[in-house]
Coordinates of C-alpha atoms in Angstrom, one line a residue:
X1 CA 100.4 146.5 87.7
X2 CA 97.1 145.1 86.6
X3 CA 94.4 147.6 85.8
X4 CA 91.1 147.4 87.7
X5 CA 88.1 145.7 86.1
X6 CA 85.1 147.9 85.8
X7 CA 81.5 146.7 85.3
X8 CA 78.6 149.0 84.4
X9 CA 76.1 146.8 86.2
X10 CA 77.7 143.9 88.1
X11 CA 80.9 142.8 89.8
X12 CA 82.1 139.5 91.3
X13 CA 85.4 139.0 93.1
X14 CA 86.8 135.8 94.6
X15 CA 90.1 134.0 95.1
X16 CA 89.4 131.5 92.3
X17 CA 88.5 132.5 88.7
X18 CA 86.0 129.5 88.3
X19 CA 84.1 130.7 91.3
X20 CA 83.9 134.2 90.0
X21 CA 82.7 132.9 86.6
X22 CA 80.0 130.9 88.4
X23 CA 78.7 133.9 90.2
X24 CA 78.8 136.0 87.0
X25 CA 76.9 133.3 85.1
X26 CA 74.1 133.3 87.7
X27 CA 73.8 137.1 87.3
X28 CA 73.6 136.7 83.5
X29 CA 70.9 134.1 84.0
X30 CA 68.8 136.7 85.9
X31 CA 69.8 135.8 89.4
X32 CA 70.5 138.5 92.0
X33 CA 73.6 139.2 94.1
X34 CA 72.4 136.7 96.8
X35 CA 72.0 133.9 94.3
X36 CA 75.4 134.6 92.8
X37 CA 77.1 134.8 96.2
X38 CA 75.8 131.4 97.2
X39 CA 77.0 130.0 93.8
X40 CA 80.4 131.5 94.4
X41 CA 80.5 130.2 98.0
X42 CA 79.6 126.6 96.9
X43 CA 82.0 126.7 93.9
X44 CA 84.9 127.8 96.3
X45 CA 84.0 124.8 98.5
X46 CA 84.9 122.6 95.5
X47 CA 87.7 124.4 93.5
X48 CA 89.5 125.9 96.6
X49 CA 89.2 122.9 99.0
X50 CA 92.3 123.6 100.9
X51 CA 90.8 126.9 102.1
X52 CA 87.1 126.3 102.5
X53 CA 84.4 123.7 102.2
X54 CA 81.0 122.4 103.3
X55 CA 82.6 121.2 106.6
X56 CA 83.4 124.8 107.6
X57 CA 81.8 128.1 108.6
X58 CA 80.9 131.4 106.9
X59 CA 79.8 134.9 107.7
X60 CA 77.7 137.2 105.5
X61 CA 77.1 140.9 105.3
X62 CA 74.1 141.7 103.0
X63 CA 72.6 144.8 101.6
X64 CA 69.1 144.6 100.0
X65 CA 67.9 147.6 98.0
X66 CA 64.4 146.6 99.0
X67 CA 65.2 147.0 102.7
X68 CA 67.9 149.7 102.3
X69 CA 70.0 148.4 105.2
X70 CA 73.0 146.2 106.0
X71 CA 72.3 142.9 107.7
X72 CA 74.6 140.2 109.0
X73 CA 74.3 136.4 109.1
X74 CA 76.4 134.3 111.5
X75 CA 76.7 130.9 109.8
X76 CA 79.2 129.5 112.3
X77 CA 78.8 126.4 114.4
X78 CA 78.7 125.8 118.1
X79 CA 80.6 123.2 120.1
X80 CA 78.8 119.9 120.7
X81 CA 76.4 119.6 123.7
X82 CA 78.6 116.9 125.3
X83 CA 82.0 118.6 124.5
X84 CA 83.7 119.8 127.7
X85 CA 87.2 120.4 128.9
X86 CA 87.0 117.0 130.6
X87 CA 87.0 115.4 127.2
X88 CA 90.6 116.5 126.9
X89 CA 91.8 115.8 130.4
X90 CA 95.5 115.5 130.7
X91 CA 96.1 117.4 127.4
X92 CA 97.5 120.9 127.3
X93 CA 95.3 121.9 124.3
X94 CA 92.6 120.6 122.0
X95 CA 94.3 118.7 119.1
X96 CA 94.8 120.8 116.0
X97 CA 94.2 117.9 113.6
X98 CA 92.3 114.7 113.5
X99 CA 88.7 113.6 114.5
X100 CA 89.0 115.1 118.1
X101 CA 89.7 118.5 116.6
X102 CA 86.2 118.5 115.0
X103 CA 84.1 119.8 117.9
X104 CA 82.0 122.4 116.3
X105 CA 79.1 121.8 113.8
X106 CA 79.8 123.2 110.3
X107 CA 77.6 126.2 109.6
X108 CA 78.2 126.7 105.8
X109 CA 75.2 124.8 104.4
X110 CA 72.8 126.5 106.8
X111 CA 74.2 129.8 105.6
X112 CA 73.4 129.1 101.9
X113 CA 69.9 128.2 102.9
X114 CA 69.4 131.3 105.0
X115 CA 70.6 133.7 102.4
X116 CA 68.5 132.2 99.6
X117 CA 65.4 131.9 101.9
X118 CA 65.6 135.6 102.8
X119 CA 66.7 137.2 99.6
X120 CA 67.3 134.7 96.8
X121 CA 65.4 134.4 93.5
X122 CA 66.7 131.1 92.4
X123 CA 66.6 127.6 94.0
X124 CA 69.4 126.0 95.9
X125 CA 69.7 123.4 93.1
X126 CA 70.1 126.1 90.5
X127 CA 72.9 127.9 92.3
X128 CA 74.7 124.7 93.3
X129 CA 74.9 123.5 89.7
X130 CA 78.3 124.9 88.9
X131 CA 79.8 123.5 92.1
X132 CA 78.3 120.1 91.4
X133 CA 79.6 120.0 87.9
X134 CA 83.2 120.9 89.0
X135 CA 83.1 118.3 91.7
X136 CA 81.8 115.5 89.5
X137 CA 83.6 116.4 86.2
X138 CA 86.7 117.9 87.6
X139 CA 88.5 121.2 87.2
X140 CA 92.2 122.2 86.6
X141 CA 94.0 122.1 89.9
X142 CA 95.0 125.6 90.9
X143 CA 98.6 126.7 91.7
X144 CA 97.5 127.6 95.2
X145 CA 96.0 124.2 95.8
X146 CA 99.1 122.5 94.5
X147 CA 101.4 124.5 96.8
X148 CA 99.3 123.9 99.8
X149 CA 98.9 120.2 99.1
X150 CA 102.7 119.9 98.9
X151 CA 103.2 121.8 102.1
X152 CA 100.6 119.7 104.0
X153 CA 101.6 116.4 102.4
X154 CA 102.3 114.6 105.7
X155 CA 99.1 115.9 107.4
X156 CA 97.0 114.7 104.5
X157 CA 98.8 111.4 104.2
X158 CA 98.0 110.6 107.8
X159 CA 94.3 110.0 107.0
X160 CA 93.6 107.3 104.3
X161 CA 90.3 108.7 103.2
X162 CA 91.7 112.2 102.9
X163 CA 94.8 111.0 101.1
X164 CA 92.7 109.1 98.6
X165 CA 91.1 112.3 97.5
X166 CA 93.9 114.9 97.9
X167 CA 96.9 112.7 97.2
X168 CA 95.8 110.3 94.5
X169 CA 98.3 107.6 93.9
X170 CA 100.2 108.8 97.0
X171 CA 101.4 111.9 95.2
X172 CA 100.7 115.7 95.0
X173 CA 98.5 116.2 92.0
X174 CA 100.1 118.3 89.2
X175 CA 99.1 121.9 88.8
X176 CA 96.6 122.1 86.0
X177 CA 95.7 118.4 86.2
X178 CA 92.0 117.4 86.3
X179 CA 90.9 117.2 90.0
X180 CA 87.7 115.2 90.6
X181 CA 85.8 114.9 93.9
X182 CA 83.0 112.4 93.1
X183 CA 81.9 111.9 96.7
X184 CA 81.7 115.6 97.4
X185 CA 79.7 116.0 94.2
X186 CA 77.2 113.3 95.4
X187 CA 76.8 115.1 98.7
X188 CA 76.1 118.4 96.9
X189 CA 73.5 116.6 94.7
X190 CA 71.7 115.4 97.8
X191 CA 71.7 119.0 99.3
X192 CA 70.5 120.3 95.9
X193 CA 67.7 117.8 95.9
X194 CA 66.7 117.8 99.6
X195 CA 67.9 121.1 101.0
X196 CA 69.9 122.0 104.1
X197 CA 68.2 119.4 106.3
X198 CA 69.8 116.5 104.5
X199 CA 73.1 117.9 105.9
X200 CA 72.0 118.5 109.4
X201 CA 69.5 115.6 110.1
X202 CA 69.5 113.5 107.0
X203 CA 71.8 111.1 105.3
X204 CA 74.8 113.4 104.8
X205 CA 74.9 114.5 108.5
X206 CA 74.3 110.9 109.6
X207 CA 77.3 109.7 107.7
X208 CA 79.5 112.5 109.0
X209 CA 78.6 111.7 112.6
X210 CA 78.9 107.9 112.1
X211 CA 82.4 108.3 110.7
X212 CA 83.5 110.7 113.5
X213 CA 82.1 108.4 116.2
X214 CA 84.0 105.5 114.7
X215 CA 87.2 107.5 115.0
X216 CA 86.6 108.8 118.5
X217 CA 85.0 112.1 117.5
X218 CA 82.7 114.0 119.9
X219 CA 79.9 115.5 117.8
X220 CA 76.4 113.8 117.8
X221 CA 73.6 113.8 115.2
X222 CA 71.6 115.8 117.8
X223 CA 74.3 118.5 117.6
X224 CA 73.9 118.7 113.9
X225 CA 70.1 118.6 114.0
X226 CA 69.9 121.4 116.5
X227 CA 72.2 123.7 114.5
X228 CA 70.8 127.0 113.3
X229 CA 72.8 130.1 112.3
X230 CA 71.3 133.5 113.1
X231 CA 70.6 136.9 111.6
X232 CA 72.4 139.4 113.9
X233 CA 72.7 143.2 114.0
X234 CA 75.8 144.2 112.2
X235 CA 78.4 146.4 114.0
X236 CA 78.6 149.9 112.8
X237 CA 81.4 152.5 113.0
X238 CA 82.5 155.4 110.9
X239 CA 85.6 156.6 109.0
X240 CA 86.0 159.9 107.2
X241 CA 82.2 160.2 106.6
X242 CA 81.7 156.5 105.6
X243 CA 79.6 154.1 107.6
X244 CA 81.6 150.9 108.5
X245 CA 79.9 147.5 108.9
X246 CA 81.3 144.4 110.4
X247 CA 80.0 141.1 111.8
X248 CA 79.6 141.2 115.6
X249 CA 81.2 138.7 118.0
X250 CA 81.9 135.8 117.8
X251 CA 83.7 137.4 114.9
X252 CA 86.8 139.6 115.4
X253 CA 85.2 142.2 113.1
X254 CA 85.1 144.9 115.8
X255 CA 88.9 145.1 115.5
X256 CA 88.6 146.4 112.0
X257 CA 86.4 149.3 113.2
X258 CA 88.5 150.0 116.2
X259 CA 91.7 150.3 114.1
X260 CA 90.0 152.8 111.7
X261 CA 88.6 154.8 114.6
X262 CA 92.1 155.1 116.0
X263 CA 93.5 156.1 112.6
X264 CA 90.8 158.7 112.2
X265 CA 92.7 160.7 114.9
X266 CA 95.6 161.1 112.5
X267 CA 95.9 163.1 109.2
X268 CA 96.9 160.3 106.9
X269 CA 96.8 162.8 104.0
X270 CA 99.9 164.4 105.4
X271 CA 101.7 161.0 105.7
X272 CA 103.3 159.6 102.6
X273 CA 101.8 156.2 101.6
X274 CA 104.4 153.5 101.9
X275 CA 106.6 155.6 104.3
X276 CA 107.9 154.4 107.7
X277 CA 105.2 156.6 109.3
X278 CA 102.4 154.9 107.3
X279 CA 103.4 151.3 108.2
X280 CA 104.3 152.1 111.8
X281 CA 101.0 153.9 112.5
X282 CA 98.8 151.3 111.0
X283 CA 100.6 148.4 112.8
X284 CA 100.4 150.2 116.1
X285 CA 96.7 151.0 115.7
X286 CA 96.0 147.4 115.0
X287 CA 98.0 146.1 117.9
X288 CA 96.0 148.2 120.2
X289 CA 92.8 146.8 118.7
X290 CA 94.2 143.2 119.1
X291 CA 94.8 143.8 122.8
X292 CA 91.1 144.3 123.5
X293 CA 90.2 141.6 121.1
X294 CA 92.3 139.1 123.0
X295 CA 90.9 140.2 126.3
X296 CA 87.2 140.0 125.4
X297 CA 86.4 138.0 122.2
X298 CA 84.3 134.8 122.5
X299 CA 80.7 133.8 122.2
X300 CA 78.8 136.9 123.6
X301 CA 76.2 134.5 125.1
X302 CA 78.8 133.3 127.5
X303 CA 80.7 136.5 128.3
X304 CA 79.9 140.2 128.2
X305 CA 81.8 142.1 125.5
X306 CA 81.8 145.9 126.1
X307 CA 81.3 146.9 122.4
X308 CA 79.8 150.3 123.2
X309 CA 83.0 151.3 124.9
X310 CA 85.4 149.6 122.5
X311 CA 83.8 151.3 119.5
X312 CA 83.3 154.7 121.1
X313 CA 85.3 157.5 119.5
X314 CA 86.4 158.8 122.9
X315 CA 88.0 155.4 123.8
X316 CA 89.7 155.0 120.5
X317 CA 91.0 158.6 120.8
X318 CA 92.6 157.6 124.1
X319 CA 94.2 154.6 122.4
X320 CA 95.5 156.8 119.6
X321 CA 97.2 159.0 122.2
X322 CA 99.2 155.9 123.3
X323 CA 100.9 155.6 120.0
X324 CA 104.6 156.6 120.0
X325 CA 105.6 157.4 116.4
X326 CA 109.2 156.4 117.2
X327 CA 108.7 153.2 119.2
X328 CA 106.8 150.0 118.8
X329 CA 104.4 148.9 121.5
X330 CA 105.4 145.6 123.1
X331 CA 102.5 143.1 122.8
X332 CA 101.7 139.5 122.3
X333 CA 99.0 137.7 120.4
X334 CA 97.5 134.3 120.2
X335 CA 98.3 132.1 117.2
X336 CA 95.4 131.9 114.8
X337 CA 94.6 130.0 111.6
X338 CA 95.2 131.1 108.1
X339 CA 92.9 129.3 105.7
X340 CA 89.9 131.3 104.4
X341 CA 88.3 132.5 101.2
X342 CA 86.7 136.0 100.9
X343 CA 84.4 137.0 98.0
X344 CA 81.9 139.8 97.2
X345 CA 79.1 140.4 94.7
X346 CA 77.2 143.5 93.5
X347 CA 74.3 143.2 91.1
X348 CA 72.6 145.6 88.7
X349 CA 70.0 146.6 91.2
X350 CA 72.6 147.6 93.8
X351 CA 72.2 144.5 96.1
X352 CA 75.5 143.6 97.6
X353 CA 77.0 140.7 99.5
X354 CA 80.3 140.6 101.3
X355 CA 81.1 137.2 102.7
X356 CA 83.9 134.9 104.0
X357 CA 84.2 131.2 104.7
X358 CA 86.8 128.9 106.1
X359 CA 88.0 125.5 107.4
X360 CA 90.4 127.2 109.9
X361 CA 93.7 125.6 109.1
X362 CA 94.7 124.6 105.6
X363 CA 92.6 121.5 104.9
X364 CA 91.0 122.0 108.3
X365 CA 91.0 118.9 110.6
X366 CA 92.3 116.8 107.6
X367 CA 89.4 114.4 108.3
X368 CA 86.8 113.5 105.7
X369 CA 83.3 112.8 107.0
X370 CA 83.0 109.1 105.9
X371 CA 81.9 108.7 102.3
X372 CA 80.5 112.2 102.0
X373 CA 83.8 113.7 100.6
X374 CA 83.4 116.6 103.0
X375 CA 86.5 117.8 104.7
X376 CA 85.7 118.9 108.2
X377 CA 86.9 122.1 110.0
X378 CA 89.1 122.3 113.1
X379 CA 87.8 125.7 114.2
X380 CA 87.0 124.4 117.7
X381 CA 90.6 123.7 118.3
X382 CA 91.0 127.4 119.1
X383 CA 89.0 127.1 122.3
X384 CA 91.1 127.3 125.4
X385 CA 91.2 124.5 128.1
X386 CA 92.1 127.1 130.7
X387 CA 88.9 127.5 132.8
X388 CA 89.8 131.2 133.5
X389 CA 90.2 132.1 129.8
X390 CA 87.4 134.1 128.2
X391 CA 87.4 131.7 125.2
X392 CA 87.3 128.6 127.4
X393 CA 85.7 125.5 126.0
X394 CA 82.1 125.0 127.0
X395 CA 79.2 123.0 125.4
X396 CA 77.0 124.7 122.8
X397 CA 79.4 127.6 122.4
X398 CA 80.9 129.5 119.4
X399 CA 84.6 130.1 119.6
X400 CA 86.6 133.2 118.9
X401 CA 86.3 133.6 115.1
X402 CA 88.8 135.3 112.8
X403 CA 86.3 135.6 109.9
X404 CA 85.3 139.2 109.2
X405 CA 83.8 140.4 105.9
X406 CA 83.5 144.2 105.7
X407 CA 81.4 146.8 104.0
X408 CA 81.6 150.6 103.9
X409 CA 78.6 152.6 102.9
X410 CA 78.2 156.2 101.7
X411 CA 74.9 158.0 101.9
X412 CA 73.3 154.8 103.1
X413 CA 74.4 152.7 100.1
X414 CA 77.3 150.2 99.6
X415 CA 80.4 152.0 98.6
X416 CA 83.3 149.5 99.2
X417 CA 83.0 145.8 99.9
X418 CA 86.3 144.4 101.1
X419 CA 88.0 141.5 102.9
X420 CA 90.7 138.9 102.8
X421 CA 91.8 135.5 104.1
X422 CA 94.6 135.2 106.6
X423 CA 93.6 134.9 110.3
X424 CA 95.5 137.5 112.2
X425 CA 96.1 139.4 108.9
X426 CA 92.5 140.0 108.1
X427 CA 92.0 143.2 110.1
X428 CA 95.4 144.4 109.0
X429 CA 94.9 143.9 105.3
X430 CA 91.4 145.4 105.6
X431 CA 92.8 148.5 107.2
X432 CA 95.4 148.8 104.5
X433 CA 92.8 148.4 101.8
X434 CA 90.4 151.0 103.1
X435 CA 93.0 153.6 103.9
X436 CA 94.5 153.2 100.5
X437 CA 91.2 153.7 98.8
X438 CA 89.8 156.4 101.1
X439 CA 92.9 158.4 102.1
X440 CA 95.1 157.9 99.1
X441 CA 92.5 157.6 96.3
X442 CA 93.6 154.2 95.0
X443 CA 91.3 152.0 93.0
X444 CA 90.6 148.6 94.4
X445 CA 93.1 146.7 92.2
X446 CA 95.9 149.1 93.1
X447 CA 95.0 149.0 96.8
X448 CA 95.2 145.2 96.7
X449 CA 98.4 145.1 94.6
X450 CA 100.5 147.5 96.8
X451 CA 103.0 145.9 99.2
X452 CA 101.5 144.5 102.4
X453 CA 102.6 143.4 105.8
X454 CA 101.3 141.1 108.5
X455 CA 102.1 141.5 112.2
X456 CA 101.8 138.8 114.8
X457 CA 101.7 135.0 114.9
X458 CA 99.7 132.6 112.9
X459 CA 99.3 129.0 114.0
X460 CA 102.4 126.9 114.6
X461 CA 104.7 129.8 115.1
X462 CA 106.3 130.6 118.4
X463 CA 107.7 134.1 117.6
X464 CA 106.1 137.5 117.0
X465 CA 107.2 139.1 113.8
X466 CA 106.4 142.0 111.5
X467 CA 106.6 140.4 108.1
X468 CA 107.1 142.9 105.3
X469 CA 106.9 142.1 101.6
X470 CA 110.2 142.7 99.8
X471 CA 108.8 145.5 97.7
X472 CA 108.7 147.7 100.8
X473 CA 111.4 150.3 100.7
X474 CA 114.6 149.0 102.4
X475 CA 115.1 152.3 104.3
X476 CA 111.5 151.9 105.6
X477 CA 112.3 148.4 106.8
X478 CA 115.4 149.6 108.5
X479 CA 113.5 152.3 110.4
X480 CA 110.8 149.9 111.5
X481 CA 113.4 147.6 112.9
X482 CA 115.1 150.5 114.7
X483 CA 111.7 151.4 116.2
X484 CA 111.6 147.9 117.8
X485 CA 109.5 145.9 115.3
X486 CA 110.7 142.3 114.8
X487 CA 111.1 142.8 111.1
X488 CA 111.2 139.8 108.8
X489 CA 111.4 140.5 105.1
X490 CA 109.5 138.0 102.9
X491 CA 109.0 137.6 99.2
X492 CA 107.5 140.4 97.1
X493 CA 104.0 138.8 96.8
X494 CA 103.8 136.6 99.9
X495 CA 101.0 134.2 100.5
X496 CA 101.2 135.0 104.2
X497 CA 99.7 138.4 103.3
X498 CA 96.3 136.7 102.5
X499 CA 94.1 136.8 99.4
X500 CA 92.4 140.2 99.4
X501 CA 89.6 141.4 97.2
X502 CA 87.5 144.6 96.9
X503 CA 84.6 146.2 95.0
X504 CA 84.1 150.0 94.9
X505 CA 81.0 151.6 93.5
X506 CA 82.0 155.0 92.1
X507 CA 80.0 158.2 91.6
X508 CA 78.8 157.0 88.2
X509 CA 77.5 153.7 89.6
X510 CA 80.3 151.7 87.9
X511 CA 81.4 148.6 89.9
X512 CA 85.2 148.6 90.1
X513 CA 86.8 145.3 91.2
X514 CA 90.2 144.3 92.5
X515 CA 91.5 140.8 93.1
X516 CA 94.7 139.6 94.7
X517 CA 97.7 138.6 92.5
X518 CA 98.8 136.4 95.4
X519 CA 95.9 133.9 94.6
X520 CA 94.1 132.3 91.6
X521 CA 91.2 134.7 91.6
X522 CA 89.4 137.0 89.2
X523 CA 87.3 140.1 89.2
X524 CA 84.5 139.8 86.6
X525 CA 82.0 142.5 85.8
X526 CA 79.8 143.6 82.9

């Protein structure tokens, strides 16, 4: 097992080592956690293009020592003003790929601007420099990008502009080969020189909209120009004396708090970690949280979400009482996407950023925005065309979002920053990480490294399963199956478990980082 990385002043964790290095370099150059986080985010948009990019969304949890509080920024896009269910008349669902799956405005670039405007000490051009260099000069193609490109070969090959970038010469690029994205680099240069507005109302946005319109897309330049993310009040819960923070809806973040509120009713200290009881209890707590998520989650401007009740300890105590330690609860979930990148930064002053970003599916819509080199998300394809569904498609609306960075504070200051990619798996892995660190005393690297599970469907799958990594004890697997779980053993370090990362600030103020062996990431602290 890999030992945790400990920094005396700083820590950066991300799913790609080059992005972690970029953030650490910004800190070494005198930048703060907010500057470094934007540098990491932009770098991931280049070196992890199958998981995230400028054409996607992001969510941010921030802690400023100056303010002494946790704040949240929702950098996700809304559906176009002319996008209605009638646009898809005769279809059973919104297409999952292609130009007509691009129905929400990308929020990522706006998020960079908002974080730097509020808390940054460096310019956008300064923090984008590493990402620009990797786009124009190239970087060694990661194992994860190679695998995902091979798995999505047919999807990428269906769109000539996309294939020209991601399948040069009509082939999957070799792992470790130099991967260059010149057009993306030029777009980043324009953003560095002219700011966010060049993306939303200037030449970059104009080219994206022109290209989409040419292919039958539905977004307009007015949709781009009107886009603004927003600072929102973070959701707050508690667990064993810690304050829990999550992004409010349209994020599924409240499920992470609900699950821990349910688990607080049980004495995990008396339950052996890795036992049947441990896995069964956590899975059942999360399923109960998912039930309410599926019932209520959408853009809160369009439908009331009873968060006060859902997060109340009395309600979650009632849910805890529903758990049968011998039988699995029957339940269904909606299929959700799996491509995301989570990262976190803590600086020497104690400022902290926990953030996550995504294109939704691997390579998103698979559509490039004209000559911008920007791969566009398909997040809007999760809207329902059923007029009675809470997450039904309507104009100017945010959809149900899986992205959910997390932060736990102790005595009013950041204690644990944690998160993962993986759609349905995000609240599950978060719950595993926090219980392992809080209830079982694990360091972040051990908590991330330990065997994981994921329950429920991700996109494209018709069956409901409890996937268990092969390292989980075979007797535990047998008992879970007897309890009614649809057990499916997978490899020892399965990509389906997501790419999780965490930072813990201990009693000495040391920053302890953990990064996932299932990805290409790194924890870097000094």
